[in-house]
Amino acid sequence: MACRIIAFVNQKGGCGKTATTVSVGSILAERGKKVLLVDGDPQQHTTLSVGVNPYRIEHSLYEAMLDPRQFGYEKVRVKTAYENLDLLPATDNLYAVDLDLASAMNRDGRMERLLKPAIRHYDYILIDSPPALSLLTINILNAAKEIFIVLQAHPHSYLGLEMLLQTVEQVKENINPKLRITGLVLTIFDTGTNVSKRIQEKVQLDDRVSEFLFQTVIRKNITLANSTMALEEEYEGVPVFLGKPINHYDRHSNSSKDYHKLVDEIIQMELDGS
Ligand SMILES: Nc1ncnc2c1ncn2[C@@H]1O[C@H](COP(=O)(O)OP(=O)(O)O)[C@@H](O)[C@H]1O
Ligand SMILES: [Mg+2]
């Protein structure tokens, strides 16, 4: 199978991008797929969520994007505690990448170049993205072949969809014609009220995105939030909370079940040839 390179995208924060990237990646790895997670967010949430302490990392995505000759992906990649699950970690200097690359050559193709040699080693490269439409995001959209839109099943999230679709169109036209939106996942789905259900119905009828919508919704569930502080470590007197992917944290939770169902659909896409 050719490596699938999927970016999990939404310029809005707090909609479940990181939870989805990490959960999907970890479950794919558990099922024997070779997975590389790329933490494309300076907030380092993916790095933390798979139990890697950013303070203990020597080189990160930032160095690899700034100085690709010296820092190939192999120098930056770390193994997680989980079989088949590797990580290109973020550290907080990634906040500076937009500025530092502003006048650099090939500034929007840095991540693509970085990932190229990784492609033959992995079945899936999953890229988490920042809550912004920045140069870093453009690098991510340029490196990816597929986009999964992560949308909180809430009316305020629905509004940002148009902006996101426009950005994707621009990237397609100008730098990455092969890019395709192949998935939209509704997250933080509140089964206790009608609100999420109504948003789901809207998306189902929305010609811009209805064909990409996954059947599985990710229900709102506190276990997912708890899994992000499964472990606590001290670093130079400061507590650092590290997470465990949901399938390892509580495999019987609704969250774990929902993400397993989503992964079933994602793997089915391989068979359908998309
Ligand atoms: N389905 C869910 N149910 C409950 N809490 C969730 C769910 N998905 C994510 N969260 C929590 O909501 C917050 C934001 O999620 P996160 O994945 O970090 O969003 P993003 O990466 O888009 O900013 C986190 O604290 C996360 O643990
Ligand atoms: Mg995030």
PDB file of C-alpha atoms and ligand atoms in Angstrom:
ATOM      1  CA  MET A   1       0.000   0.000   0.000  1.00  0.00           C
ATOM      2  CA  ALA A   2       1.226   3.488  -0.816  1.00  0.00           C
ATOM      3  CA  CYS A   3       1.799   5.704   2.176  1.00  0.00           C
ATOM      4  CA  ARG A   4      -1.194   7.898   2.979  1.00  0.00           C
ATOM      5  CA  ILE A   5      -0.230  11.384   4.124  1.00  0.00           C
ATOM      6  CA  ILE A   6      -3.148  12.944   5.920  1.00  0.00           C
ATOM      7  CA  ALA A   7      -3.376  16.387   7.503  1.00  0.00           C
ATOM      8  CA  PHE A   8      -5.945  16.925  10.272  1.00  0.00           C
ATOM      9  CA  VAL A   9      -7.055  20.476   9.790  1.00  0.00           C
ATOM     10  CA  ASN A  10      -9.181  23.265  11.185  1.00  0.00           C
ATOM     11  CA  GLN A  11      -8.025  26.803  11.880  1.00  0.00           C
ATOM     12  CA  LYS A  12     -10.158  26.785  15.010  1.00  0.00           C
ATOM     13  CA  GLY A  13      -8.603  25.550  18.238  1.00  0.00           C
ATOM     14  CA  GLY A  14     -10.256  23.149  20.646  1.00  0.00           C
ATOM     15  CA  CYS A  15     -12.207  21.178  18.061  1.00  0.00           C
ATOM     16  CA  GLY A  16     -10.492  17.828  18.575  1.00  0.00           C
ATOM     17  CA  LYS A  17      -7.722  17.878  15.944  1.00  0.00           C
ATOM     18  CA  THR A  18      -5.036  16.633  18.280  1.00  0.00           C
ATOM     19  CA  ALA A  19      -7.252  14.083  20.007  1.00  0.00           C
ATOM     20  CA  THR A  20      -8.241  12.750  16.593  1.00  0.00           C
ATOM     21  CA  THR A  21      -4.723  12.685  15.100  1.00  0.00           C
ATOM     22  CA  VAL A  22      -3.309  10.893  18.133  1.00  0.00           C
ATOM     23  CA  SER A  23      -6.188   8.451  18.586  1.00  0.00           C
ATOM     24  CA  VAL A  24      -6.369   7.505  14.920  1.00  0.00           C
ATOM     25  CA  GLY A  25      -2.583   7.150  14.724  1.00  0.00           C
ATOM     26  CA  SER A  26      -2.351   5.030  17.815  1.00  0.00           C
ATOM     27  CA  ILE A  27      -5.183   2.709  16.778  1.00  0.00           C
ATOM     28  CA  LEU A  28      -3.744   2.294  13.275  1.00  0.00           C
ATOM     29  CA  ALA A  29      -0.404   1.397  14.907  1.00  0.00           C
ATOM     30  CA  GLU A  30      -2.121  -1.093  17.209  1.00  0.00           C
ATOM     31  CA  ARG A  31      -3.578  -2.725  14.111  1.00  0.00           C
ATOM     32  CA  GLY A  32      -0.127  -3.208  12.650  1.00  0.00           C
ATOM     33  CA  LYS A  33       0.167  -0.158  10.405  1.00  0.00           C
ATOM     34  CA  LYS A  34       3.450   1.736  10.512  1.00  0.00           C
ATOM     35  CA  VAL A  35       2.559   5.263  11.588  1.00  0.00           C
ATOM     36  CA  LEU A  36       4.472   8.517  11.768  1.00  0.00           C
ATOM     37  CA  LEU A  37       2.767  11.328  13.679  1.00  0.00           C
ATOM     38  CA  VAL A  38       3.940  14.830  12.812  1.00  0.00           C
ATOM     39  CA  ASP A  39       3.302  17.442  15.476  1.00  0.00           C
ATOM     40  CA  GLY A  40       2.735  20.509  13.343  1.00  0.00           C
ATOM     41  CA  ASP A  41       1.502  22.674  16.209  1.00  0.00           C
ATOM     42  CA  PRO A  42       3.873  24.792  18.344  1.00  0.00           C
ATOM     43  CA  GLN A  43       1.617  24.042  21.308  1.00  0.00           C
ATOM     44  CA  GLN A  44       3.167  20.536  21.246  1.00  0.00           C
ATOM     45  CA  HIS A  45      -0.059  18.792  22.196  1.00  0.00           C
ATOM     46  CA  THR A  46       0.506  15.757  19.994  1.00  0.00           C
ATOM     47  CA  THR A  47       3.999  15.347  21.387  1.00  0.00           C
ATOM     48  CA  LEU A  48       2.666  15.518  24.960  1.00  0.00           C
ATOM     49  CA  SER A  49      -0.326  13.301  24.175  1.00  0.00           C
ATOM     50  CA  VAL A  50       1.832  10.365  23.134  1.00  0.00           C
ATOM     51  CA  GLY A  51       3.912  10.675  26.286  1.00  0.00           C
ATOM     52  CA  VAL A  52       6.953  12.509  24.923  1.00  0.00           C
ATOM     53  CA  ASN A  53       8.285  15.370  27.031  1.00  0.00           C
ATOM     54  CA  PRO A  54       9.223  18.240  24.683  1.00  0.00           C
ATOM     55  CA  TYR A  55      11.774  19.534  27.184  1.00  0.00           C
ATOM     56  CA  ARG A  56      13.782  16.353  26.793  1.00  0.00           C
ATOM     57  CA  ILE A  57      13.975  16.561  23.017  1.00  0.00           C
ATOM     58  CA  GLU A  58      17.183  17.672  21.407  1.00  0.00           C
ATOM     59  CA  HIS A  59      15.994  18.388  17.876  1.00  0.00           C
ATOM     60  CA  SER A  60      12.489  18.885  16.625  1.00  0.00           C
ATOM     61  CA  LEU A  61      10.400  19.686  13.585  1.00  0.00           C
ATOM     62  CA  TYR A  62      11.601  23.273  13.828  1.00  0.00           C
ATOM     63  CA  GLU A  63      15.249  22.429  13.166  1.00  0.00           C
ATOM     64  CA  ALA A  64      14.261  20.006  10.442  1.00  0.00           C
ATOM     65  CA  MET A  65      12.265  22.685   8.633  1.00  0.00           C
ATOM     66  CA  LEU A  66      14.849  25.405   9.103  1.00  0.00           C
ATOM     67  CA  ASP A  67      17.914  23.383   8.258  1.00  0.00           C
ATOM     68  CA  PRO A  68      16.888  20.366   6.182  1.00  0.00           C
ATOM     69  CA  ARG A  69      20.456  19.556   5.150  1.00  0.00           C
ATOM     70  CA  GLN A  70      21.627  19.044   8.685  1.00  0.00           C
ATOM     71  CA  PHE A  71      18.462  17.631  10.222  1.00  0.00           C
ATOM     72  CA  GLY A  72      16.815  14.971   8.108  1.00  0.00           C
ATOM     73  CA  TYR A  73      13.658  13.363   9.467  1.00  0.00           C
ATOM     74  CA  GLU A  74      15.665  10.470  10.864  1.00  0.00           C
ATOM     75  CA  LYS A  75      17.608  12.803  13.148  1.00  0.00           C
ATOM     76  CA  VAL A  76      14.444  14.346  14.505  1.00  0.00           C
ATOM     77  CA  ARG A  77      12.112  11.349  14.703  1.00  0.00           C
ATOM     78  CA  VAL A  78      11.544   9.732  18.073  1.00  0.00           C
ATOM     79  CA  LYS A  79      10.081   6.343  18.871  1.00  0.00           C
ATOM     80  CA  THR A  80       7.118   6.438  21.229  1.00  0.00           C
ATOM     81  CA  ALA A  81       6.500   3.788  23.875  1.00  0.00           C
ATOM     82  CA  TYR A  82       4.048   2.172  21.460  1.00  0.00           C
ATOM     83  CA  GLU A  83       4.897  -0.295  18.748  1.00  0.00           C
ATOM     84  CA  ASN A  84       4.681   1.042  15.174  1.00  0.00           C
ATOM     85  CA  LEU A  85       4.089   4.598  16.394  1.00  0.00           C
ATOM     86  CA  ASP A  86       6.804   7.184  15.712  1.00  0.00           C
ATOM     87  CA  LEU A  87       6.741  10.939  16.143  1.00  0.00           C
ATOM     88  CA  LEU A  88       8.275  14.041  14.634  1.00  0.00           C
ATOM     89  CA  PRO A  89       8.006  16.134  17.787  1.00  0.00           C
ATOM     90  CA  ALA A  90       7.338  19.819  18.220  1.00  0.00           C
ATOM     91  CA  THR A  91       9.074  22.104  20.659  1.00  0.00           C
ATOM     92  CA  ASP A  92       8.031  25.651  21.434  1.00  0.00           C
ATOM     93  CA  ASN A  93      10.532  27.194  18.985  1.00  0.00           C
ATOM     94  CA  LEU A  94       8.099  26.087  16.279  1.00  0.00           C
ATOM     95  CA  TYR A  95       6.216  29.300  17.121  1.00  0.00           C
ATOM     96  CA  ALA A  96       9.003  31.148  15.300  1.00  0.00           C
ATOM     97  CA  VAL A  97       8.950  29.082  12.128  1.00  0.00           C
ATOM     98  CA  ASP A  98       6.701  31.435  10.159  1.00  0.00           C
ATOM     99  CA  LEU A  99       8.958  34.398  10.821  1.00  0.00           C
ATOM    100  CA  ASP A 100      12.190  32.497  10.418  1.00  0.00           C
ATOM    101  CA  LEU A 101      11.153  31.065   7.073  1.00  0.00           C
ATOM    102  CA  ALA A 102       9.594  34.303   5.808  1.00  0.00           C
ATOM    103  CA  SER A 103      12.315  35.067   3.286  1.00  0.00           C
ATOM    104  CA  ALA A 104      13.760  31.569   2.913  1.00  0.00           C
ATOM    105  CA  MET A 105      13.916  29.622  -0.346  1.00  0.00           C
ATOM    106  CA  ASN A 106      11.143  27.086  -0.838  1.00  0.00           C
ATOM    107  CA  ARG A 107       9.519  28.342   2.328  1.00  0.00           C
ATOM    108  CA  ASP A 108       6.198  26.606   1.745  1.00  0.00           C
ATOM    109  CA  GLY A 109       7.712  23.296   0.652  1.00  0.00           C
ATOM    110  CA  ARG A 110       9.916  22.603   3.634  1.00  0.00           C
ATOM    111  CA  MET A 111       7.750  19.976   5.245  1.00  0.00           C
ATOM    112  CA  GLU A 112       7.125  18.172   1.991  1.00  0.00           C
ATOM    113  CA  ARG A 113      10.858  17.889   1.439  1.00  0.00           C
ATOM    114  CA  LEU A 114      11.416  16.733   4.986  1.00  0.00           C
ATOM    115  CA  LEU A 115       8.831  13.957   4.712  1.00  0.00           C
ATOM    116  CA  LYS A 116       9.844  12.640   1.317  1.00  0.00           C
ATOM    117  CA  PRO A 117      12.439  10.123   2.582  1.00  0.00           C
ATOM    118  CA  ALA A 118      10.013   8.944   5.299  1.00  0.00           C
ATOM    119  CA  ILE A 119       7.306   7.906   2.855  1.00  0.00           C
ATOM    120  CA  ARG A 120       8.680   4.467   2.059  1.00  0.00           C
ATOM    121  CA  HIS A 121       8.997   3.563   5.749  1.00  0.00           C
ATOM    122  CA  TYR A 122       5.403   4.227   6.784  1.00  0.00           C
ATOM    123  CA  ASP A 123       1.856   3.240   5.877  1.00  0.00           C
ATOM    124  CA  TYR A 124       0.451   6.425   7.352  1.00  0.00           C
ATOM    125  CA  ILE A 125       1.927   9.853   8.006  1.00  0.00           C
ATOM    126  CA  LEU A 126      -0.572  11.849  10.070  1.00  0.00           C
ATOM    127  CA  ILE A 127       0.024  15.564  10.503  1.00  0.00           C
ATOM    128  CA  ASP A 128      -1.572  17.547  13.313  1.00  0.00           C
ATOM    129  CA  SER A 129      -1.956  21.232  12.539  1.00  0.00           C
ATOM    130  CA  PRO A 130      -2.060  24.522  14.424  1.00  0.00           C
ATOM    131  CA  PRO A 131      -5.196  26.608  15.000  1.00  0.00           C
ATOM    132  CA  ALA A 132      -4.205  29.082  12.287  1.00  0.00           C
ATOM    133  CA  LEU A 133      -3.915  29.474   8.536  1.00  0.00           C
ATOM    134  CA  SER A 134      -0.216  30.284   8.706  1.00  0.00           C
ATOM    135  CA  LEU A 135       2.897  29.450   6.697  1.00  0.00           C
ATOM    136  CA  LEU A 136       3.212  26.376   8.880  1.00  0.00           C
ATOM    137  CA  THR A 137      -0.310  25.323   7.855  1.00  0.00           C
ATOM    138  CA  ILE A 138       0.516  25.955   4.188  1.00  0.00           C
ATOM    139  CA  ASN A 139       3.581  23.710   4.592  1.00  0.00           C
ATOM    140  CA  ILE A 140       1.329  21.036   6.056  1.00  0.00           C
ATOM    141  CA  LEU A 141      -1.227  21.304   3.239  1.00  0.00           C
ATOM    142  CA  ASN A 142       1.587  21.179   0.737  1.00  0.00           C
ATOM    143  CA  ALA A 143       3.100  18.035   2.249  1.00  0.00           C
ATOM    144  CA  ALA A 144      -0.213  16.209   2.602  1.00  0.00           C
ATOM    145  CA  LYS A 145      -2.072  14.202  -0.011  1.00  0.00           C
ATOM    146  CA  GLU A 146      -5.305  14.075   1.940  1.00  0.00           C
ATOM    147  CA  ILE A 147      -7.096  16.363   4.336  1.00  0.00           C
ATOM    148  CA  PHE A 148      -9.371  15.295   7.112  1.00  0.00           C
ATOM    149  CA  ILE A 149     -11.396  18.236   8.364  1.00  0.00           C
ATOM    150  CA  VAL A 150     -12.018  17.975  12.088  1.00  0.00           C
ATOM    151  CA  LEU A 151     -15.207  19.786  12.985  1.00  0.00           C
ATOM    152  CA  GLN A 152     -16.728  20.139  16.396  1.00  0.00           C
ATOM    153  CA  ALA A 153     -20.431  19.358  16.132  1.00  0.00           C
ATOM    154  CA  HIS A 154     -21.320  22.833  17.320  1.00  0.00           C
ATOM    155  CA  PRO A 155     -22.828  25.807  15.456  1.00  0.00           C
ATOM    156  CA  HIS A 156     -19.874  28.125  16.077  1.00  0.00           C
ATOM    157  CA  SER A 157     -17.513  25.694  14.385  1.00  0.00           C
ATOM    158  CA  TYR A 158     -19.662  25.447  11.298  1.00  0.00           C
ATOM    159  CA  LEU A 159     -19.040  29.081  10.413  1.00  0.00           C
ATOM    160  CA  GLY A 160     -15.265  28.612   9.959  1.00  0.00           C
ATOM    161  CA  LEU A 161     -15.746  25.924   7.329  1.00  0.00           C
ATOM    162  CA  GLU A 162     -15.994  28.335   4.376  1.00  0.00           C
ATOM    163  CA  MET A 163     -12.639  29.969   5.179  1.00  0.00           C
ATOM    164  CA  LEU A 164     -10.994  26.570   5.477  1.00  0.00           C
ATOM    165  CA  LEU A 165     -12.412  25.362   2.153  1.00  0.00           C
ATOM    166  CA  GLN A 166     -11.199  28.529   0.431  1.00  0.00           C
ATOM    167  CA  THR A 167      -7.694  28.030   1.793  1.00  0.00           C
ATOM    168  CA  VAL A 168      -7.619  24.444   0.595  1.00  0.00           C
ATOM    169  CA  GLU A 169      -8.736  25.576  -2.883  1.00  0.00           C
ATOM    170  CA  GLN A 170      -5.960  28.174  -3.000  1.00  0.00           C
ATOM    171  CA  VAL A 171      -3.327  25.640  -1.998  1.00  0.00           C
ATOM    172  CA  LYS A 172      -4.645  23.247  -4.642  1.00  0.00           C
ATOM    173  CA  GLU A 173      -4.542  25.880  -7.358  1.00  0.00           C
ATOM    174  CA  ASN A 174      -1.162  27.280  -6.504  1.00  0.00           C
ATOM    175  CA  ILE A 175       1.077  24.649  -4.971  1.00  0.00           C
ATOM    176  CA  ASN A 176      -0.406  21.205  -4.463  1.00  0.00           C
ATOM    177  CA  PRO A 177      -2.892  20.177  -7.158  1.00  0.00           C
ATOM    178  CA  LYS A 178      -3.055  16.610  -5.871  1.00  0.00           C
ATOM    179  CA  LEU A 179      -4.433  17.623  -2.503  1.00  0.00           C
ATOM    180  CA  ARG A 180      -7.903  16.270  -1.776  1.00  0.00           C
ATOM    181  CA  ILE A 181     -10.299  16.541   1.107  1.00  0.00           C
ATOM    182  CA  THR A 182     -11.178  12.925   1.817  1.00  0.00           C
ATOM    183  CA  GLY A 183     -12.706  13.075   5.266  1.00  0.00           C
ATOM    184  CA  LEU A 184     -14.720  15.178   7.649  1.00  0.00           C
ATOM    185  CA  VAL A 185     -15.129  13.963  11.184  1.00  0.00           C
ATOM    186  CA  LEU A 186     -17.599  15.426  13.656  1.00  0.00           C
ATOM    187  CA  THR A 187     -16.124  15.554  17.144  1.00  0.00           C
ATOM    188  CA  ILE A 188     -17.111  16.443  20.706  1.00  0.00           C
ATOM    189  CA  PHE A 189     -20.574  15.267  19.691  1.00  0.00           C
ATOM    190  CA  ASP A 190     -23.035  16.037  22.449  1.00  0.00           C
ATOM    191  CA  THR A 191     -25.627  13.279  22.629  1.00  0.00           C
ATOM    192  CA  GLY A 192     -27.373  15.020  25.520  1.00  0.00           C
ATOM    193  CA  THR A 193     -28.838  17.860  23.439  1.00  0.00           C
ATOM    194  CA  ASN A 194     -30.150  18.349  19.936  1.00  0.00           C
ATOM    195  CA  VAL A 195     -27.407  20.766  18.917  1.00  0.00           C
ATOM    196  CA  SER A 196     -24.845  18.280  17.591  1.00  0.00           C
ATOM    197  CA  LYS A 197     -27.511  16.263  15.805  1.00  0.00           C
ATOM    198  CA  ARG A 198     -28.692  19.389  14.013  1.00  0.00           C
ATOM    199  CA  ILE A 199     -25.146  20.233  12.906  1.00  0.00           C
ATOM    200  CA  GLN A 200     -24.721  16.673  11.655  1.00  0.00           C
ATOM    201  CA  GLU A 201     -27.890  17.059   9.579  1.00  0.00           C
ATOM    202  CA  LYS A 202     -26.618  20.359   8.173  1.00  0.00           C
ATOM    203  CA  VAL A 203     -23.306  18.792   7.120  1.00  0.00           C
ATOM    204  CA  GLN A 204     -25.131  15.847   5.558  1.00  0.00           C
ATOM    205  CA  LEU A 205     -27.020  18.317   3.347  1.00  0.00           C
ATOM    206  CA  ASP A 206     -24.050  20.613   2.672  1.00  0.00           C
ATOM    207  CA  ASP A 207     -22.902  20.048  -0.922  1.00  0.00           C
ATOM    208  CA  ARG A 208     -19.447  21.424  -0.168  1.00  0.00           C
ATOM    209  CA  VAL A 209     -18.587  18.618   2.228  1.00  0.00           C
ATOM    210  CA  SER A 210     -21.339  16.004   2.501  1.00  0.00           C
ATOM    211  CA  GLU A 211     -19.495  13.432   0.370  1.00  0.00           C
ATOM    212  CA  PHE A 212     -16.512  13.393   2.755  1.00  0.00           C
ATOM    213  CA  LEU A 213     -18.453  12.995   5.973  1.00  0.00           C
ATOM    214  CA  PHE A 214     -17.516   9.960   8.054  1.00  0.00           C
ATOM    215  CA  GLN A 215     -20.475   8.047   9.425  1.00  0.00           C
ATOM    216  CA  THR A 216     -18.784   7.713  12.775  1.00  0.00           C
ATOM    217  CA  VAL A 217     -19.093  10.661  15.126  1.00  0.00           C
ATOM    218  CA  ILE A 218     -16.783  11.122  18.100  1.00  0.00           C
ATOM    219  CA  ARG A 219     -18.954  11.567  21.152  1.00  0.00           C
ATOM    220  CA  LYS A 220     -18.153  14.069  23.851  1.00  0.00           C
ATOM    221  CA  ASN A 221     -16.509  12.055  26.582  1.00  0.00           C
ATOM    222  CA  ILE A 222     -14.479  13.097  29.581  1.00  0.00           C
ATOM    223  CA  THR A 223     -12.149  10.096  29.269  1.00  0.00           C
ATOM    224  CA  LEU A 224     -10.514  11.741  26.287  1.00  0.00           C
ATOM    225  CA  ALA A 225      -9.655  14.834  28.314  1.00  0.00           C
ATOM    226  CA  ASN A 226      -8.419  12.686  31.191  1.00  0.00           C
ATOM    227  CA  SER A 227      -6.143  10.699  28.901  1.00  0.00           C
ATOM    228  CA  THR A 228      -4.068  13.827  28.260  1.00  0.00           C
ATOM    229  CA  MET A 229      -2.862  13.800  31.878  1.00  0.00           C
ATOM    230  CA  ALA A 230      -2.249  10.117  32.376  1.00  0.00           C
ATOM    231  CA  LEU A 231       1.321  10.669  33.526  1.00  0.00           C
ATOM    232  CA  GLU A 232       3.092  13.463  35.366  1.00  0.00           C
ATOM    233  CA  GLU A 233       6.749  14.223  35.151  1.00  0.00           C
ATOM    234  CA  GLU A 234       8.799  16.954  36.716  1.00  0.00           C
ATOM    235  CA  TYR A 235      11.248  18.885  34.615  1.00  0.00           C
ATOM    236  CA  GLU A 236      13.466  21.455  36.367  1.00  0.00           C
ATOM    237  CA  GLY A 237      10.794  21.950  39.006  1.00  0.00           C
ATOM    238  CA  VAL A 238       7.917  22.349  36.547  1.00  0.00           C
ATOM    239  CA  PRO A 239       5.259  19.628  36.271  1.00  0.00           C
ATOM    240  CA  VAL A 240       4.755  18.349  32.749  1.00  0.00           C
ATOM    241  CA  PHE A 241       1.590  16.380  32.022  1.00  0.00           C
ATOM    242  CA  LEU A 242       1.950  13.605  29.514  1.00  0.00           C
ATOM    243  CA  GLY A 243      -0.836  11.683  27.897  1.00  0.00           C
ATOM    244  CA  LYS A 244      -1.605   8.181  26.800  1.00  0.00           C
ATOM    245  CA  PRO A 245      -3.445   7.465  23.556  1.00  0.00           C
ATOM    246  CA  ILE A 246      -7.059   6.576  24.270  1.00  0.00           C
ATOM    247  CA  ASN A 247      -6.785   2.938  23.133  1.00  0.00           C
ATOM    248  CA  HIS A 248      -4.071   2.397  25.737  1.00  0.00           C
ATOM    249  CA  TYR A 249      -5.548   4.654  28.412  1.00  0.00           C
ATOM    250  CA  ASP A 250      -9.017   3.069  28.549  1.00  0.00           C
ATOM    251  CA  ARG A 251      -9.822   0.693  25.752  1.00  0.00           C
ATOM    252  CA  HIS A 252     -13.391   0.174  26.979  1.00  0.00           C
ATOM    253  CA  SER A 253     -14.276   3.871  26.961  1.00  0.00           C
ATOM    254  CA  ASN A 254     -16.759   5.284  24.466  1.00  0.00           C
ATOM    255  CA  SER A 255     -13.938   7.411  23.054  1.00  0.00           C
ATOM    256  CA  SER A 256     -11.810   4.378  22.315  1.00  0.00           C
ATOM    257  CA  LYS A 257     -14.798   2.642  20.716  1.00  0.00           C
ATOM    258  CA  ASP A 258     -15.654   5.698  18.591  1.00  0.00           C
ATOM    259  CA  TYR A 259     -12.115   6.091  17.320  1.00  0.00           C
ATOM    260  CA  HIS A 260     -11.890   2.366  16.570  1.00  0.00           C
ATOM    261  CA  LYS A 261     -15.018   2.743  14.423  1.00  0.00           C
ATOM    262  CA  LEU A 262     -13.521   5.759  12.684  1.00  0.00           C
ATOM    263  CA  VAL A 263     -10.349   3.787  11.963  1.00  0.00           C
ATOM    264  CA  ASP A 264     -12.488   1.017  10.449  1.00  0.00           C
ATOM    265  CA  GLU A 265     -13.793   3.594   7.984  1.00  0.00           C
ATOM    266  CA  ILE A 266     -10.322   4.993   7.306  1.00  0.00           C
ATOM    267  CA  ILE A 267      -8.923   1.530   6.559  1.00  0.00           C
ATOM    268  CA  GLN A 268     -11.952   0.755   4.398  1.00  0.00           C
ATOM    269  CA  MET A 269     -10.934   3.721   2.211  1.00  0.00           C
ATOM    270  CA  GLU A 270      -7.703   1.818   1.373  1.00  0.00           C
ATOM    271  CA  LEU A 271      -9.781  -1.027   0.016  1.00  0.00           C
ATOM    272  CA  ASP A 272     -12.054   1.314  -1.901  1.00  0.00           C
ATOM    273  CA  GLY A 273      -8.921   2.717  -3.522  1.00  0.00           C
ATOM    274  CA  SER A 274      -9.355   6.296  -2.416  1.00  0.00           C
TER     275      SER A 274
HETATM  276  N1  LIG B   1     -14.697  13.935  22.061  1.00  0.00           N
HETATM  277  C1  LIG B   1     -14.245  14.658  23.092  1.00  0.00           C
HETATM  278  N2  LIG B   1     -14.902  14.667  24.274  1.00  0.00           N
HETATM  279  C2  LIG B   1     -14.472  15.389  25.316  1.00  0.00           C
HETATM  280  N3  LIG B   1     -13.351  16.149  25.295  1.00  0.00           N
HETATM  281  C3  LIG B   1     -12.649  16.173  24.154  1.00  0.00           C
HETATM  282  C4  LIG B   1     -13.040  15.446  23.006  1.00  0.00           C
HETATM  283  N4  LIG B   1     -12.136  15.688  22.011  1.00  0.00           N
HETATM  284  C5  LIG B   1     -11.221  16.523  22.533  1.00  0.00           C
HETATM  285  N5  LIG B   1     -11.514  16.827  23.815  1.00  0.00           N
HETATM  286  C6  LIG B   1     -10.799  17.715  24.721  1.00  0.00           C
HETATM  287  O1  LIG B   1     -11.033  19.037  24.270  1.00  0.00           O
HETATM  288  C7  LIG B   1      -9.837  19.809  24.274  1.00  0.00           C
HETATM  289  C8  LIG B   1      -9.487  20.223  22.867  1.00  0.00           C
HETATM  290  O2  LIG B   1      -9.230  19.090  22.062  1.00  0.00           O
HETATM  291  P1  LIG B   1      -7.972  19.027  21.105  1.00  0.00           P
HETATM  292  O3  LIG B   1      -7.938  17.695  20.468  1.00  0.00           O
HETATM  293  O4  LIG B   1      -6.752  19.442  21.834  1.00  0.00           O
HETATM  294  O5  LIG B   1      -8.380  20.150  20.034  1.00  0.00           O
HETATM  295  P2  LIG B   1      -7.485  20.946  18.968  1.00  0.00           P
HETATM  296  O6  LIG B   1      -6.278  20.127  18.695  1.00  0.00           O
HETATM  297  O7  LIG B   1      -8.373  21.099  17.781  1.00  0.00           O
HETATM  298  O8  LIG B   1      -7.157  22.268  19.596  1.00  0.00           O
HETATM  299  C9  LIG B   1      -8.786  18.908  24.916  1.00  0.00           C
HETATM  300  O9  LIG B   1      -8.739  19.161  26.284  1.00  0.00           O
HETATM  301  C10 LIG B   1      -9.308  17.506  24.650  1.00  0.00           C
HETATM  302  O10 LIG B   1      -8.849  16.604  25.623  1.00  0.00           O
HETATM  303 MG    MG B   2      -4.290  20.648  18.839  1.00  0.00          MG
END
